[in-house]
Amino acid sequence: MNDDTNGAEGSETEVTNMNTSATENPATDAGTDSQDFIASNIELADEGPCRKRLKITISQETVSSELETNFRQLKNSVMLPGFRQGKVPLAILKKRFNDQVQEDVREDLKRRSVEEQFEAADYKPLGFPEFENVEFSADKPFTFEAVFDVQPTFELPEYKNIEIDSEVVPVEDADVAAEVDRICEQSATLEPLEVGQQAEGDFAVVDIDLQVEGESIFSKSEVVMKIGDDFIDSMEISGLSKDLAGAAQDATFEKSVEVPQDFPEAEHREKSGSIHLTVRDAKKMVTPELDEEFLGRLGVESEEDLRNKVREGMEGRRIAEENTRQEDLLSEKVADSVEMELPESMISRRKDSLVRNKIMEMMREGASEEDASAEAEKDEEMGKQARLELVRIFVLDKIADEEKVFVTEDEVVQRLQAIASTYQRPLEEVLEQYRSGGMIPELRNGMKREKVKQLLRKKAKVSGS
């Protein structure tokens, strides 16, 4: 999927609620009675756009009670030399395990007290909080602060009956013919050709030897080169095709070259050198005829049957591509009409993800990590793109809530099955990877947004379709 809002294969800053049971109940007011909460005092303050700070106090009595409970549970389970299980004196346990028990209680109280605030809040927390100013001891109230992002609040614009034009391109006979030719070429084979008869479009089999200052730095035998492509790997060799066309057996050529910048040995990169070629053989590409044998291998009964199936496939792909284009356009139209504040921390994380993706893409295209990083970091559009993507995510999610769009367990399993089939891996292995990596919610959210985009298309007014 090439849309970052779609979820599984690409979204590294997925927007998720820390606690999905957050409701629309009134939030606890700053400094007010905390009902039956663990915390004895709660203060809530804004930290900026869509970012809040909870200041939580838990009474010393609660801390003492939790510590005592944990030590008694430990007493029932721990075994120490010289004592039967359940008979170790509490004083010994407190001396030996005090630090560990205090840490366990501290972390448990932090988690539980924050979760219960989130469950009762009228805001929807995103991600996990950052904890600051944590002060914990057995004989004092426990105080800490939790800083976290919250889902932005905004009004949905009208998202039904949006007018757009269909741009689906009809499949012409020439398109079908070109696709049939491509299918034949995929089954083409290299066949022997008398050396000296090779021309443009044929292939020469050569031995190559790359030299710098008379020293061989790379050699390889029986390299198959297409005549007409004046390149060996990333080295452009002017006039090479002209030399190879019609060349005799064992003919040799020497051409000036510049060693490419991605050459494995760094000391030779971008140096002037020469490449020596010796012609050993010639080949020609032979495509199969559309005869009964080849048509049978393709699973069709006749050439007409093949062309009909090709046309159906091309029409289906073009319709699918047009549907995707319309869905992307509609989601952009809706999102672009929304004004919302976003937490800077979230935009920054999304931008970092986009930068990492761009670096990886540039490295796949041959750039060094240093050059790719420098280029990606200075791209001023990354911040804008990060914000646009996040706005789209929030808008699609709110439409999903409005329209009661959801993804079933069966649909998740079917998607995982498709992923497993694509990568030729067992479903159980893929399922375990997604579960252990915590990627199931991200996958589900992406699928939900796909459904919303499809809903936008179905509710749009599409002309020319």
mmCIF file of C-alpha atoms in Angstrom, residues 16-372:
data_model
loop_
_atom_site.group_PDB
_atom_site.id
_atom_site.type_symbol
_atom_site.label_atom_id
_atom_site.label_comp_id
_atom_site.label_asym_id
_atom_site.label_seq_id
_atom_site.Cartn_x
_atom_site.Cartn_y
_atom_site.Cartn_z
ATOM 1 C CA THR A 16 -3.663 4.714 18.633
ATOM 2 C CA ASN A 17 -5.517 5.272 21.879
ATOM 3 C CA MET A 18 -3.653 4.177 24.979
ATOM 4 C CA ASN A 19 -6.904 2.925 26.459
ATOM 5 C CA THR A 20 -9.703 2.096 24.057
ATOM 6 C CA SER A 21 -12.295 2.259 26.805
ATOM 7 C CA ALA A 22 -11.961 6.051 27.115
ATOM 8 C CA THR A 23 -15.468 7.444 27.206
ATOM 9 C CA GLU A 24 -17.252 10.757 27.059
ATOM 10 C CA ASN A 25 -17.731 10.928 30.841
ATOM 11 C CA PRO A 26 -16.871 14.248 32.489
ATOM 12 C CA ALA A 27 -13.197 14.675 33.326
ATOM 13 C CA THR A 28 -12.017 15.117 36.851
ATOM 14 C CA ASP A 29 -11.660 18.815 37.614
ATOM 15 C CA ALA A 30 -8.327 20.103 38.865
ATOM 16 C CA GLY A 31 -7.921 19.517 42.569
ATOM 17 C CA THR A 32 -11.389 18.036 43.143
ATOM 18 C CA ASP A 33 -12.494 14.905 44.942
ATOM 19 C CA SER A 34 -11.266 11.887 42.975
ATOM 20 C CA GLN A 35 -14.377 9.719 43.505
ATOM 21 C CA ASP A 36 -13.122 6.140 44.061
ATOM 22 C CA PHE A 37 -9.854 6.778 42.263
ATOM 23 C CA ILE A 38 -6.513 5.536 43.546
ATOM 24 C CA ALA A 39 -5.250 9.114 43.423
ATOM 25 C CA SER A 40 -6.118 11.397 46.320
ATOM 26 C CA ASN A 41 -5.599 14.531 44.240
ATOM 27 C CA ILE A 42 -5.521 15.194 40.486
ATOM 28 C CA GLU A 43 -4.655 18.355 38.610
ATOM 29 C CA LEU A 44 -5.092 18.582 34.837
ATOM 30 C CA ALA A 45 -3.411 21.306 32.784
ATOM 31 C CA ASP A 46 -2.934 22.055 29.088
ATOM 32 C CA GLU A 47 0.646 21.790 27.816
ATOM 33 C CA GLY A 48 0.006 23.129 24.325
ATOM 34 C CA PRO A 49 -2.041 22.036 21.313
ATOM 35 C CA CYS A 50 -3.564 18.620 22.044
ATOM 36 C CA ARG A 51 -1.126 17.975 24.888
ATOM 37 C CA LYS A 52 -1.988 17.688 28.580
ATOM 38 C CA ARG A 53 -0.277 17.234 31.928
ATOM 39 C CA LEU A 54 -1.742 15.237 34.800
ATOM 40 C CA LYS A 55 -0.346 15.951 38.268
ATOM 41 C CA ILE A 56 -1.262 12.999 40.447
ATOM 42 C CA THR A 57 -0.936 12.526 44.189
ATOM 43 C CA ILE A 58 -1.499 9.147 45.860
ATOM 44 C CA SER A 59 -1.825 9.210 49.635
ATOM 45 C CA GLN A 60 0.812 7.732 51.899
ATOM 46 C CA GLU A 61 -1.873 5.425 53.332
ATOM 47 C CA THR A 62 -2.533 3.952 49.880
ATOM 48 C CA VAL A 63 1.190 3.529 49.242
ATOM 49 C CA SER A 64 1.671 1.758 52.582
ATOM 50 C CA SER A 65 -1.323 -0.491 51.955
ATOM 51 C CA GLU A 66 -0.063 -1.471 48.487
ATOM 52 C CA LEU A 67 3.425 -2.184 49.822
ATOM 53 C CA GLU A 68 2.012 -4.311 52.638
ATOM 54 C CA THR A 69 -0.189 -6.247 50.216
ATOM 55 C CA ASN A 70 2.755 -6.932 47.902
ATOM 56 C CA PHE A 71 4.990 -8.111 50.749
ATOM 57 C CA ARG A 72 2.266 -10.476 52.004
ATOM 58 C CA GLN A 73 1.807 -11.890 48.503
ATOM 59 C CA LEU A 74 5.564 -12.333 48.298
ATOM 60 C CA LYS A 75 5.582 -14.062 51.686
ATOM 61 C CA ASN A 76 3.098 -16.660 50.421
ATOM 62 C CA SER A 77 5.167 -17.541 47.358
ATOM 63 C CA VAL A 78 8.858 -16.987 48.095
ATOM 64 C CA MET A 79 11.203 -19.753 49.264
ATOM 65 C CA LEU A 80 14.427 -18.934 51.133
ATOM 66 C CA PRO A 81 17.015 -21.318 52.602
ATOM 67 C CA GLY A 82 16.102 -22.250 56.176
ATOM 68 C CA PHE A 83 12.421 -21.377 55.832
ATOM 69 C CA ARG A 84 9.408 -23.252 54.591
ATOM 70 C CA GLN A 85 7.300 -21.627 51.874
ATOM 71 C CA GLY A 86 5.048 -18.984 53.419
ATOM 72 C CA LYS A 87 7.020 -18.897 56.684
ATOM 73 C CA VAL A 88 9.686 -16.297 55.897
ATOM 74 C CA PRO A 89 9.310 -13.398 58.385
ATOM 75 C CA LEU A 90 8.141 -10.127 56.850
ATOM 76 C CA ALA A 91 11.104 -8.294 58.360
ATOM 77 C CA ILE A 92 13.523 -10.487 56.403
ATOM 78 C CA LEU A 93 11.514 -10.072 53.198
ATOM 79 C CA LYS A 94 11.411 -6.297 53.595
ATOM 80 C CA LYS A 95 15.159 -6.156 54.144
ATOM 81 C CA ARG A 96 15.953 -8.402 51.187
ATOM 82 C CA PHE A 97 13.322 -7.385 48.626
ATOM 83 C CA ASN A 98 12.461 -3.817 49.629
ATOM 84 C CA ASP A 99 13.839 -2.090 46.513
ATOM 85 C CA GLN A 100 12.193 -4.527 44.092
ATOM 86 C CA VAL A 101 8.798 -4.389 45.814
ATOM 87 C CA GLN A 102 8.879 -0.591 45.977
ATOM 88 C CA GLU A 103 9.670 -0.437 42.261
ATOM 89 C CA ASP A 104 6.827 -2.843 41.438
ATOM 90 C CA VAL A 105 4.331 -0.858 43.532
ATOM 91 C CA ARG A 106 5.481 2.456 42.092
ATOM 92 C CA GLU A 107 5.065 1.308 38.495
ATOM 93 C CA ASP A 108 1.740 -0.396 39.227
ATOM 94 C CA LEU A 109 0.291 2.692 40.921
ATOM 95 C CA LYS A 110 1.470 4.923 38.079
ATOM 96 C CA ARG A 111 -0.158 2.693 35.489
ATOM 97 C CA ARG A 112 -3.441 2.142 37.323
ATOM 98 C CA SER A 113 -3.945 5.738 38.393
ATOM 99 C CA VAL A 114 -3.315 7.078 34.888
ATOM 100 C CA GLU A 115 -5.523 4.451 33.239
ATOM 101 C CA GLU A 116 -8.463 5.236 35.511
ATOM 102 C CA GLN A 117 -8.117 8.941 34.711
ATOM 103 C CA PHE A 118 -8.095 8.159 31.001
ATOM 104 C CA GLU A 119 -11.191 5.974 31.338
ATOM 105 C CA ALA A 120 -13.137 8.773 33.024
ATOM 106 C CA ALA A 121 -11.901 11.611 30.814
ATOM 107 C CA ASP A 122 -13.725 13.597 28.134
ATOM 108 C CA TYR A 123 -10.532 13.623 26.051
ATOM 109 C CA LYS A 124 -9.031 10.686 24.161
ATOM 110 C CA PRO A 125 -5.369 10.056 25.004
ATOM 111 C CA LEU A 126 -3.006 9.035 22.223
ATOM 112 C CA GLY A 127 0.008 6.823 22.653
ATOM 113 C CA PHE A 128 1.637 6.424 26.049
ATOM 114 C CA PRO A 129 2.393 9.162 28.578
ATOM 115 C CA GLU A 130 5.807 10.464 29.533
ATOM 116 C CA PHE A 131 6.342 10.456 33.295
ATOM 117 C CA GLU A 132 8.103 13.350 35.004
ATOM 118 C CA ASN A 133 8.896 14.502 38.551
ATOM 119 C CA VAL A 134 8.318 11.043 40.024
ATOM 120 C CA GLU A 135 8.733 11.138 43.817
ATOM 121 C CA PHE A 136 8.100 7.859 45.606
ATOM 122 C CA SER A 137 8.886 6.670 49.113
ATOM 123 C CA ALA A 138 7.185 4.415 51.630
ATOM 124 C CA ASP A 139 6.527 7.133 54.193
ATOM 125 C CA LYS A 140 5.286 9.993 51.989
ATOM 126 C CA PRO A 141 2.501 10.619 49.469
ATOM 127 C CA PHE A 142 3.448 9.415 45.980
ATOM 128 C CA THR A 143 3.510 12.272 43.458
ATOM 129 C CA PHE A 144 4.256 12.267 39.742
ATOM 130 C CA GLU A 145 3.237 13.952 36.507
ATOM 131 C CA ALA A 146 2.104 12.337 33.244
ATOM 132 C CA VAL A 147 2.420 14.282 29.996
ATOM 133 C CA PHE A 148 0.563 12.953 26.961
ATOM 134 C CA ASP A 149 -1.004 13.822 23.623
ATOM 135 C CA VAL A 150 -4.763 13.829 23.145
ATOM 136 C CA GLN A 151 -6.901 13.428 20.070
ATOM 137 C CA PRO A 152 -7.736 16.799 18.497
ATOM 138 C CA THR A 153 -11.317 18.031 18.601
ATOM 139 C CA PHE A 154 -12.855 19.297 15.378
ATOM 140 C CA GLU A 155 -16.110 19.359 13.449
ATOM 141 C CA LEU A 156 -16.454 17.048 10.488
ATOM 142 C CA PRO A 157 -17.236 18.830 7.220
ATOM 143 C CA GLU A 158 -19.797 17.459 4.772
ATOM 144 C CA TYR A 159 -18.293 14.271 3.397
ATOM 145 C CA LYS A 160 -21.221 12.895 1.388
ATOM 146 C CA ASN A 161 -22.213 13.730 -2.187
ATOM 147 C CA ILE A 162 -18.825 15.252 -3.037
ATOM 148 C CA GLU A 163 -18.605 15.806 -6.796
ATOM 149 C CA ILE A 164 -15.621 14.359 -8.663
ATOM 150 C CA ASP A 165 -14.895 13.207 -12.214
ATOM 151 C CA SER A 166 -14.051 9.677 -13.275
ATOM 152 C CA GLU A 167 -10.762 9.380 -15.142
ATOM 153 C CA VAL A 168 -10.796 5.678 -15.935
ATOM 154 C CA VAL A 169 -8.972 5.033 -19.213
ATOM 155 C CA PRO A 170 -10.664 2.546 -21.586
ATOM 156 C CA VAL A 171 -8.634 -0.450 -22.753
ATOM 157 C CA GLU A 172 -7.907 -0.208 -26.491
ATOM 158 C CA ASP A 173 -7.026 -3.048 -28.863
ATOM 159 C CA ALA A 174 -3.462 -1.710 -29.021
ATOM 160 C CA ASP A 175 -3.195 -1.984 -25.233
ATOM 161 C CA VAL A 176 -4.281 -5.620 -25.381
ATOM 162 C CA ALA A 177 -1.809 -6.358 -28.186
ATOM 163 C CA ALA A 178 1.040 -4.775 -26.222
ATOM 164 C CA GLU A 179 0.155 -6.814 -23.136
ATOM 165 C CA VAL A 180 0.018 -10.043 -25.170
ATOM 166 C CA ASP A 181 3.463 -9.194 -26.570
ATOM 167 C CA ARG A 182 4.736 -8.621 -23.045
ATOM 168 C CA ILE A 183 3.370 -12.017 -21.949
ATOM 169 C CA CYS A 184 5.183 -13.653 -24.845
ATOM 170 C CA GLU A 185 8.404 -11.797 -24.041
ATOM 171 C CA GLN A 186 8.241 -13.043 -20.459
ATOM 172 C CA SER A 187 8.493 -16.585 -21.821
ATOM 173 C CA ALA A 188 11.220 -15.718 -24.323
ATOM 174 C CA THR A 189 14.466 -17.696 -24.266
ATOM 175 C CA LEU A 190 18.026 -16.932 -25.338
ATOM 176 C CA GLU A 191 18.973 -19.108 -28.299
ATOM 177 C CA PRO A 192 22.360 -19.604 -30.007
ATOM 178 C CA LEU A 193 23.300 -17.140 -32.740
ATOM 179 C CA GLU A 194 26.258 -17.363 -35.086
ATOM 180 C CA VAL A 195 28.960 -15.050 -33.800
ATOM 181 C CA GLY A 196 29.274 -12.106 -36.165
ATOM 182 C CA GLN A 197 25.543 -12.076 -36.962
ATOM 183 C CA GLN A 198 24.521 -10.277 -33.770
ATOM 184 C CA ALA A 199 22.856 -6.885 -34.228
ATOM 185 C CA GLU A 200 21.059 -4.335 -32.065
ATOM 186 C CA GLY A 201 18.581 -6.120 -29.806
ATOM 187 C CA ASP A 202 20.656 -9.319 -29.802
ATOM 188 C CA PHE A 203 23.129 -10.305 -27.102
ATOM 189 C CA ALA A 204 26.905 -10.641 -26.988
ATOM 190 C CA VAL A 205 28.596 -12.932 -24.480
ATOM 191 C CA VAL A 206 31.851 -11.292 -23.383
ATOM 192 C CA ASP A 207 34.667 -11.589 -20.883
ATOM 193 C CA ILE A 208 35.364 -8.277 -19.156
ATOM 194 C CA ASP A 209 38.376 -6.944 -17.282
ATOM 195 C CA LEU A 210 38.241 -3.553 -15.544
ATOM 196 C CA GLN A 211 41.648 -1.936 -15.023
ATOM 197 C CA VAL A 212 42.942 1.166 -13.256
ATOM 198 C CA GLU A 213 46.515 2.272 -14.000
ATOM 199 C CA GLY A 214 47.148 -1.077 -15.663
ATOM 200 C CA GLU A 215 46.014 -3.102 -12.651
ATOM 201 C CA SER A 216 42.963 -5.372 -12.890
ATOM 202 C CA ILE A 217 40.420 -4.470 -10.206
ATOM 203 C CA PHE A 218 37.489 -6.577 -11.466
ATOM 204 C CA SER A 219 37.036 -9.340 -14.027
ATOM 205 C CA LYS A 220 34.227 -11.661 -15.012
ATOM 206 C CA SER A 221 33.697 -14.271 -17.720
ATOM 207 C CA GLU A 222 30.699 -14.847 -20.000
ATOM 208 C CA VAL A 223 28.795 -11.672 -19.223
ATOM 209 C CA VAL A 224 25.627 -11.483 -21.350
ATOM 210 C CA MET A 225 25.189 -7.950 -22.722
ATOM 211 C CA LYS A 226 22.295 -6.635 -24.770
ATOM 212 C CA ILE A 227 23.484 -4.783 -27.845
ATOM 213 C CA GLY A 228 21.947 -1.341 -27.723
ATOM 214 C CA ASP A 229 22.596 -0.755 -24.029
ATOM 215 C CA ASP A 230 25.916 1.064 -23.700
ATOM 216 C CA PHE A 231 26.201 0.230 -20.015
ATOM 217 C CA ILE A 232 27.932 -2.353 -17.870
ATOM 218 C CA ASP A 233 26.298 -2.081 -14.462
ATOM 219 C CA SER A 234 26.317 1.685 -13.835
ATOM 220 C CA MET A 235 29.250 2.432 -16.161
ATOM 221 C CA GLU A 236 28.338 4.143 -19.411
ATOM 222 C CA ILE A 237 30.614 3.028 -22.255
ATOM 223 C CA SER A 238 30.236 5.210 -25.318
ATOM 224 C CA GLY A 239 30.113 3.333 -28.632
ATOM 225 C CA LEU A 240 30.028 -0.124 -27.055
ATOM 226 C CA SER A 241 26.988 -1.330 -29.000
ATOM 227 C CA LYS A 242 28.550 -0.264 -32.285
ATOM 228 C CA ASP A 243 31.663 -2.312 -31.480
ATOM 229 C CA LEU A 244 29.780 -5.430 -30.387
ATOM 230 C CA ALA A 245 27.341 -5.508 -33.314
ATOM 231 C CA GLY A 246 28.809 -7.903 -35.890
ATOM 232 C CA ALA A 247 31.998 -8.505 -33.877
ATOM 233 C CA ALA A 248 33.814 -11.756 -34.648
ATOM 234 C CA GLN A 249 34.689 -14.596 -32.296
ATOM 235 C CA ASP A 250 37.483 -13.579 -29.848
ATOM 236 C CA ALA A 251 37.407 -9.957 -31.021
ATOM 237 C CA THR A 252 38.766 -7.641 -28.312
ATOM 238 C CA PHE A 253 37.961 -4.044 -27.443
ATOM 239 C CA GLU A 254 39.349 -1.538 -24.984
ATOM 240 C CA LYS A 255 37.170 1.361 -23.834
ATOM 241 C CA SER A 256 37.843 4.247 -21.463
ATOM 242 C CA VAL A 257 35.579 4.368 -18.405
ATOM 243 C CA GLU A 258 35.164 6.016 -15.020
ATOM 244 C CA VAL A 259 34.885 3.644 -12.081
ATOM 245 C CA PRO A 260 31.390 4.115 -10.571
ATOM 246 C CA GLN A 261 30.969 5.680 -7.128
ATOM 247 C CA ASP A 262 29.280 2.534 -5.796
ATOM 248 C CA PHE A 263 32.267 0.293 -6.665
ATOM 249 C CA PRO A 264 32.883 -2.092 -3.729
ATOM 250 C CA GLU A 265 36.492 -0.972 -3.153
ATOM 251 C CA ALA A 266 36.370 2.682 -2.125
ATOM 252 C CA GLU A 267 39.945 3.509 -3.191
ATOM 253 C CA HIS A 268 39.049 2.951 -6.867
ATOM 254 C CA ARG A 269 35.777 4.892 -6.967
ATOM 255 C CA GLU A 270 35.428 7.641 -9.618
ATOM 256 C CA LYS A 271 38.929 6.991 -10.971
ATOM 257 C CA SER A 272 39.657 6.887 -14.710
ATOM 258 C CA GLY A 273 40.288 3.428 -16.046
ATOM 259 C CA SER A 274 39.765 1.105 -18.979
ATOM 260 C CA ILE A 275 37.617 -1.920 -19.612
ATOM 261 C CA HIS A 276 38.801 -4.757 -21.844
ATOM 262 C CA LEU A 277 36.201 -6.939 -23.556
ATOM 263 C CA THR A 278 36.594 -10.205 -25.471
ATOM 264 C CA VAL A 279 33.674 -11.568 -27.518
ATOM 265 C CA ARG A 280 33.045 -15.253 -26.767
ATOM 266 C CA ASP A 281 29.550 -15.988 -28.084
ATOM 267 C CA ALA A 282 26.299 -14.481 -29.372
ATOM 268 C CA LYS A 283 22.645 -15.043 -28.498
ATOM 269 C CA LYS A 284 19.261 -13.935 -29.743
ATOM 270 C CA MET A 285 15.993 -13.622 -27.862
ATOM 271 C CA VAL A 286 13.285 -15.887 -29.262
ATOM 272 C CA THR A 287 9.684 -15.323 -28.187
ATOM 273 C CA PRO A 288 7.231 -18.237 -28.440
ATOM 274 C CA GLU A 289 4.566 -18.343 -31.110
ATOM 275 C CA LEU A 290 0.919 -18.200 -30.041
ATOM 276 C CA ASP A 291 0.488 -21.849 -30.976
ATOM 277 C CA GLU A 292 -1.585 -24.530 -29.279
ATOM 278 C CA GLU A 293 1.265 -25.643 -26.998
ATOM 279 C CA PHE A 294 2.065 -22.148 -25.696
ATOM 280 C CA LEU A 295 -1.615 -21.213 -25.291
ATOM 281 C CA GLY A 296 -2.119 -24.410 -23.313
ATOM 282 C CA ARG A 297 0.748 -23.446 -20.995
ATOM 283 C CA LEU A 298 -1.029 -20.136 -20.420
ATOM 284 C CA GLY A 299 -4.249 -21.937 -19.524
ATOM 285 C CA VAL A 300 -6.328 -20.626 -22.450
ATOM 286 C CA GLU A 301 -7.960 -22.404 -25.370
ATOM 287 C CA SER A 302 -7.266 -19.952 -28.175
ATOM 288 C CA GLU A 303 -5.622 -16.652 -29.051
ATOM 289 C CA GLU A 304 -9.024 -14.971 -28.867
ATOM 290 C CA ASP A 305 -9.554 -16.436 -25.396
ATOM 291 C CA LEU A 306 -6.156 -15.067 -24.341
ATOM 292 C CA ARG A 307 -6.942 -11.588 -25.637
ATOM 293 C CA ASN A 308 -10.337 -11.584 -23.904
ATOM 294 C CA LYS A 309 -8.775 -12.590 -20.587
ATOM 295 C CA VAL A 310 -6.049 -9.986 -21.006
ATOM 296 C CA ARG A 311 -8.656 -7.308 -21.699
ATOM 297 C CA GLU A 312 -10.726 -8.320 -18.655
ATOM 298 C CA GLY A 313 -7.649 -8.222 -16.454
ATOM 299 C CA MET A 314 -6.546 -4.820 -17.743
ATOM 300 C CA GLU A 315 -10.033 -3.365 -17.341
ATOM 301 C CA GLY A 316 -10.231 -4.692 -13.786
ATOM 302 C CA ARG A 317 -6.835 -3.210 -12.884
ATOM 303 C CA ARG A 318 -7.713 0.175 -14.372
ATOM 304 C CA ILE A 319 -11.009 0.279 -12.502
ATOM 305 C CA ALA A 320 -9.215 -0.646 -9.264
ATOM 306 C CA GLU A 321 -6.591 2.051 -9.884
ATOM 307 C CA GLU A 322 -9.311 4.605 -10.600
ATOM 308 C CA ASN A 323 -11.192 3.610 -7.447
ATOM 309 C CA THR A 324 -8.004 4.114 -5.425
ATOM 310 C CA ARG A 325 -7.402 7.498 -7.078
ATOM 311 C CA GLN A 326 -10.954 8.611 -6.301
ATOM 312 C CA GLU A 327 -10.708 7.408 -2.695
ATOM 313 C CA ASP A 328 -7.427 9.262 -2.153
ATOM 314 C CA LEU A 329 -8.826 12.396 -3.779
ATOM 315 C CA LEU A 330 -11.999 12.327 -1.689
ATOM 316 C CA SER A 331 -10.155 11.780 1.585
ATOM 317 C CA GLU A 332 -7.864 14.684 0.689
ATOM 318 C CA LYS A 333 -10.814 16.935 -0.146
ATOM 319 C CA VAL A 334 -12.497 16.212 3.179
ATOM 320 C CA ALA A 335 -9.331 16.507 5.266
ATOM 321 C CA ASP A 336 -8.119 19.675 3.552
ATOM 322 C CA SER A 337 -11.290 21.497 4.614
ATOM 323 C CA VAL A 338 -10.692 20.750 8.310
ATOM 324 C CA GLU A 339 -8.883 23.072 10.695
ATOM 325 C CA MET A 340 -7.355 21.332 13.680
ATOM 326 C CA GLU A 341 -4.527 21.735 16.142
ATOM 327 C CA LEU A 342 -2.007 18.920 16.427
ATOM 328 C CA PRO A 343 0.610 18.251 19.102
ATOM 329 C CA GLU A 344 4.090 19.205 17.904
ATOM 330 C CA SER A 345 5.499 16.006 19.380
ATOM 331 C CA MET A 346 3.244 13.933 17.138
ATOM 332 C CA ILE A 347 4.137 15.943 14.021
ATOM 333 C CA SER A 348 7.812 15.551 14.903
ATOM 334 C CA ARG A 349 7.493 11.765 15.254
ATOM 335 C CA ARG A 350 5.630 11.514 11.960
ATOM 336 C CA LYS A 351 8.247 13.668 10.254
ATOM 337 C CA ASP A 352 11.032 11.478 11.636
ATOM 338 C CA SER A 353 9.261 8.446 10.191
ATOM 339 C CA LEU A 354 8.964 10.098 6.771
ATOM 340 C CA VAL A 355 12.646 11.060 6.866
ATOM 341 C CA ARG A 356 13.635 7.462 7.688
ATOM 342 C CA ASN A 357 11.498 6.161 4.829
ATOM 343 C CA LYS A 358 13.068 8.626 2.392
ATOM 344 C CA ILE A 359 16.577 7.683 3.503
ATOM 345 C CA MET A 360 15.820 3.987 2.936
ATOM 346 C CA GLU A 361 14.319 4.736 -0.485
ATOM 347 C CA MET A 362 17.344 6.795 -1.563
ATOM 348 C CA MET A 363 19.739 4.096 -0.343
ATOM 349 C CA ARG A 364 17.844 1.475 -2.362
ATOM 350 C CA GLU A 365 18.404 3.714 -5.398
ATOM 351 C CA GLY A 366 22.160 3.737 -4.796
ATOM 352 C CA ALA A 367 22.792 6.784 -2.589
ATOM 353 C CA SER A 368 25.120 6.470 0.382
ATOM 354 C CA GLU A 369 23.577 6.619 3.852
ATOM 355 C CA GLU A 370 25.396 9.905 4.541
ATOM 356 C CA ASP A 371 24.161 11.573 1.328
ATOM 357 C CA ALA A 372 20.637 10.205 1.764
#
